[in-house]
Amino acid sequence: QSVLIQPPSVSGTPGQRVTISCSGGNSNIGNNDVYWYQQLPGTAPKLFIYRNNQRPSGVPDRVSGSKSGTSASLAISGLRSEDEADYYCAAWDDSLSGAVFGGGTQLTVL
Amino acid sequence: QVQLVQSGAEVKMPGASVKVSCKASGYTFTTYGISWVRQAPGQGLEWMGWISPYNRNTNYAQKLQGRVTMSTDTSTSTVYMELRSLRSDDTAVYYCARDSSGAGPYFDSWGQGTLVTVSS
């Protein structure tokens, strides 16, 4: 059981907007920044969102991140087939003195 | 550009040890920490620990304390991760990642991954 909780899967049609939630606690999301990673099949993860809502260069502006209290979410609008991937949230956990990940969410573009 | 190149796949017997390398290039090696993250087949990501190439400080995941050692060689800009007393559930792809934060999983570059298979 992962420390951060994500839905196992979400889906949407091309052009739609989807959101992926990430739920934690006071020792992780409630007190630290949230990061999101995109993992395409058979490849290494890639930084997708940093410090809750910042996009690295190369990540399109139809991608956004937000955080409120002990939860965070990733939103992708204008869904495209190339968005089909696994997405993981991550944060530092003060109680564990280590980084923790969510279990991952598989995004399917129908 | 930043590159992290890892060593090749390994097959080990239960109880053995494995040492995976991660060679960095394209940036000042001692400026960023390196974390190791593993992913068992069909499973999610698991943080294993972190090392600072600057002062060799380490921070290991509680679950792996006593079995994992991370080290660096600044002369070759290489970080190593050694895992001992291997079990079948250590079978996974092991990734190194450049860590751009002091606290918080800000991994902005990743190695290609090294598959470690533990089997008798």
PDB file of C-alpha atoms in Angstrom, chain A:
ATOM      1  CA  GLN A   1       0.000   0.000   0.000  1.00  0.00           C
ATOM      2  CA  SER A   2       1.527   3.288  -1.116  1.00  0.00           C
ATOM      3  CA  VAL A   3       1.762   6.260   1.244  1.00  0.00           C
ATOM      4  CA  LEU A   4       0.237   8.530  -1.401  1.00  0.00           C
ATOM      5  CA  ILE A   5      -3.061   7.344  -2.838  1.00  0.00           C
ATOM      6  CA  GLN A   6      -3.925   7.622  -6.520  1.00  0.00           C
ATOM      7  CA  PRO A   7      -6.734   6.091  -8.575  1.00  0.00           C
ATOM      8  CA  PRO A   8      -5.409   3.046 -10.479  1.00  0.00           C
ATOM      9  CA  SER A   9      -6.794   4.281 -13.775  1.00  0.00           C
ATOM     10  CA  VAL A  10      -8.508   7.155 -15.533  1.00  0.00           C
ATOM     11  CA  SER A  11      -9.615   7.530 -19.117  1.00  0.00           C
ATOM     12  CA  GLY A  12     -10.822  10.146 -21.552  1.00  0.00           C
ATOM     13  CA  THR A  13     -11.450  10.805 -25.209  1.00  0.00           C
ATOM     14  CA  PRO A  14      -9.289  13.027 -27.408  1.00  0.00           C
ATOM     15  CA  GLY A  15      -9.808  16.700 -26.599  1.00  0.00           C
ATOM     16  CA  GLN A  16     -11.258  16.039 -23.139  1.00  0.00           C
ATOM     17  CA  ARG A  17      -9.855  17.170 -19.805  1.00  0.00           C
ATOM     18  CA  VAL A  18      -8.863  14.593 -17.216  1.00  0.00           C
ATOM     19  CA  THR A  19      -7.641  14.964 -13.665  1.00  0.00           C
ATOM     20  CA  ILE A  20      -5.623  12.586 -11.518  1.00  0.00           C
ATOM     21  CA  SER A  21      -5.819  12.935  -7.752  1.00  0.00           C
ATOM     22  CA  CYS A  22      -3.138  12.236  -5.167  1.00  0.00           C
ATOM     23  CA  SER A  23      -4.072  12.021  -1.501  1.00  0.00           C
ATOM     24  CA  GLY A  24      -1.598  12.090   1.362  1.00  0.00           C
ATOM     25  CA  GLY A  25      -1.219  13.412   4.886  1.00  0.00           C
ATOM     26  CA  ASN A  26       0.255  16.171   6.989  1.00  0.00           C
ATOM     27  CA  SER A  27       3.732  14.656   6.978  1.00  0.00           C
ATOM     28  CA  ASN A  28       4.019  14.580   3.192  1.00  0.00           C
ATOM     29  CA  ILE A  29       1.742  16.605   0.900  1.00  0.00           C
ATOM     30  CA  GLY A  30       0.482  18.761   3.761  1.00  0.00           C
ATOM     31  CA  ASN A  31       3.969  20.058   4.505  1.00  0.00           C
ATOM     32  CA  ASN A  32       6.017  19.556   1.309  1.00  0.00           C
ATOM     33  CA  ASP A  33       5.961  20.137  -2.418  1.00  0.00           C
ATOM     34  CA  VAL A  34       4.367  17.650  -4.785  1.00  0.00           C
ATOM     35  CA  TYR A  35       5.996  16.329  -7.940  1.00  0.00           C
ATOM     36  CA  TRP A  36       4.452  14.437 -10.854  1.00  0.00           C
ATOM     37  CA  TYR A  37       6.152  11.977 -13.201  1.00  0.00           C
ATOM     38  CA  GLN A  38       5.022  10.622 -16.543  1.00  0.00           C
ATOM     39  CA  GLN A  39       6.160   7.148 -17.551  1.00  0.00           C
ATOM     40  CA  LEU A  40       5.564   6.037 -21.119  1.00  0.00           C
ATOM     41  CA  PRO A  41       5.547   2.269 -21.712  1.00  0.00           C
ATOM     42  CA  GLY A  42       9.008   0.736 -21.489  1.00  0.00           C
ATOM     43  CA  THR A  43      10.772   3.985 -20.636  1.00  0.00           C
ATOM     44  CA  ALA A  44      12.182   5.749 -17.598  1.00  0.00           C
ATOM     45  CA  PRO A  45       9.940   8.187 -15.740  1.00  0.00           C
ATOM     46  CA  LYS A  46      10.100  11.830 -16.772  1.00  0.00           C
ATOM     47  CA  LEU A  47       9.545  14.895 -14.567  1.00  0.00           C
ATOM     48  CA  PHE A  48       6.133  16.312 -15.505  1.00  0.00           C
ATOM     49  CA  ILE A  49       5.307  18.829 -12.750  1.00  0.00           C
ATOM     50  CA  TYR A  50       7.595  20.152 -10.000  1.00  0.00           C
ATOM     51  CA  ARG A  51       6.919  22.190  -6.877  1.00  0.00           C
ATOM     52  CA  ASN A  52       3.151  21.586  -7.075  1.00  0.00           C
ATOM     53  CA  ASN A  53       2.399  23.517 -10.243  1.00  0.00           C
ATOM     54  CA  GLN A  54       5.580  24.236 -12.227  1.00  0.00           C
ATOM     55  CA  ARG A  55       6.071  22.786 -15.685  1.00  0.00           C
ATOM     56  CA  PRO A  56       9.564  21.802 -16.872  1.00  0.00           C
ATOM     57  CA  SER A  57      10.531  23.029 -20.306  1.00  0.00           C
ATOM     58  CA  GLY A  58       8.998  20.824 -22.952  1.00  0.00           C
ATOM     59  CA  VAL A  59       5.828  20.020 -21.003  1.00  0.00           C
ATOM     60  CA  PRO A  60       2.880  21.699 -22.767  1.00  0.00           C
ATOM     61  CA  ASP A  61       0.771  24.355 -21.061  1.00  0.00           C
ATOM     62  CA  ARG A  62      -2.337  22.145 -21.326  1.00  0.00           C
ATOM     63  CA  VAL A  63      -0.800  20.346 -18.328  1.00  0.00           C
ATOM     64  CA  SER A  64      -1.293  21.818 -14.856  1.00  0.00           C
ATOM     65  CA  GLY A  65      -0.792  20.843 -11.238  1.00  0.00           C
ATOM     66  CA  SER A  66      -2.381  22.034  -8.024  1.00  0.00           C
ATOM     67  CA  LYS A  67      -2.223  21.335  -4.319  1.00  0.00           C
ATOM     68  CA  SER A  68      -4.645  21.989  -1.479  1.00  0.00           C
ATOM     69  CA  GLY A  69      -4.084  20.807   2.069  1.00  0.00           C
ATOM     70  CA  THR A  70      -3.089  17.148   1.980  1.00  0.00           C
ATOM     71  CA  SER A  71      -4.175  16.500  -1.615  1.00  0.00           C
ATOM     72  CA  ALA A  72      -2.851  17.332  -5.042  1.00  0.00           C
ATOM     73  CA  SER A  73      -4.055  16.882  -8.571  1.00  0.00           C
ATOM     74  CA  LEU A  74      -2.725  16.756 -12.091  1.00  0.00           C
ATOM     75  CA  ALA A  75      -4.886  17.998 -14.951  1.00  0.00           C
ATOM     76  CA  ILE A  76      -4.379  17.393 -18.648  1.00  0.00           C
ATOM     77  CA  SER A  77      -6.669  19.214 -21.066  1.00  0.00           C
ATOM     78  CA  GLY A  78      -6.985  18.774 -24.822  1.00  0.00           C
ATOM     79  CA  LEU A  79      -6.222  15.087 -24.352  1.00  0.00           C
ATOM     80  CA  ARG A  80      -4.072  13.486 -27.055  1.00  0.00           C
ATOM     81  CA  SER A  81      -3.125   9.886 -27.776  1.00  0.00           C
ATOM     82  CA  GLU A  82       0.473  10.577 -26.786  1.00  0.00           C
ATOM     83  CA  ASP A  83      -0.686  11.384 -23.246  1.00  0.00           C
ATOM     84  CA  GLU A  84      -1.412   7.700 -22.706  1.00  0.00           C
ATOM     85  CA  ALA A  85       1.008   6.749 -19.939  1.00  0.00           C
ATOM     86  CA  ASP A  86       1.371   6.026 -16.238  1.00  0.00           C
ATOM     87  CA  TYR A  87       1.473   9.044 -13.925  1.00  0.00           C
ATOM     88  CA  TYR A  88       2.974   9.100 -10.433  1.00  0.00           C
ATOM     89  CA  CYS A  89       2.798  11.720  -7.709  1.00  0.00           C
ATOM     90  CA  ALA A  90       5.630  12.055  -5.196  1.00  0.00           C
ATOM     91  CA  ALA A  91       6.526  14.082  -2.129  1.00  0.00           C
ATOM     92  CA  TRP A  92       8.944  14.133   0.769  1.00  0.00           C
ATOM     93  CA  ASP A  93       7.640  12.531   3.948  1.00  0.00           C
ATOM     94  CA  ASP A  94       8.889  14.134   7.164  1.00  0.00           C
ATOM     95  CA  SER A  95       7.925  11.148   9.332  1.00  0.00           C
ATOM     96  CA  LEU A  96       9.729   8.628   7.123  1.00  0.00           C
ATOM     97  CA  SER A  97      12.571  11.050   6.286  1.00  0.00           C
ATOM     98  CA  GLY A  98      12.335   9.883   2.722  1.00  0.00           C
ATOM     99  CA  ALA A  99      10.570  10.371  -0.575  1.00  0.00           C
ATOM    100  CA  VAL A 100       7.269   8.609  -1.156  1.00  0.00           C
ATOM    101  CA  PHE A 101       5.383   7.871  -4.354  1.00  0.00           C
ATOM    102  CA  GLY A 102       1.774   7.246  -5.192  1.00  0.00           C
ATOM    103  CA  GLY A 103       0.861   3.865  -6.619  1.00  0.00           C
ATOM    104  CA  GLY A 104       0.523   5.328 -10.095  1.00  0.00           C
ATOM    105  CA  THR A 105      -2.428   6.048 -12.391  1.00  0.00           C
ATOM    106  CA  GLN A 106      -2.747   4.589 -15.855  1.00  0.00           C
ATOM    107  CA  LEU A 107      -4.231   7.120 -18.274  1.00  0.00           C
ATOM    108  CA  THR A 108      -6.021   5.633 -21.258  1.00  0.00           C
ATOM    109  CA  VAL A 109      -7.063   7.736 -24.233  1.00  0.00           C
ATOM    110  CA  LEU A 110     -10.132   6.067 -25.711  1.00  0.00           C
TER     111      LEU A 110
END
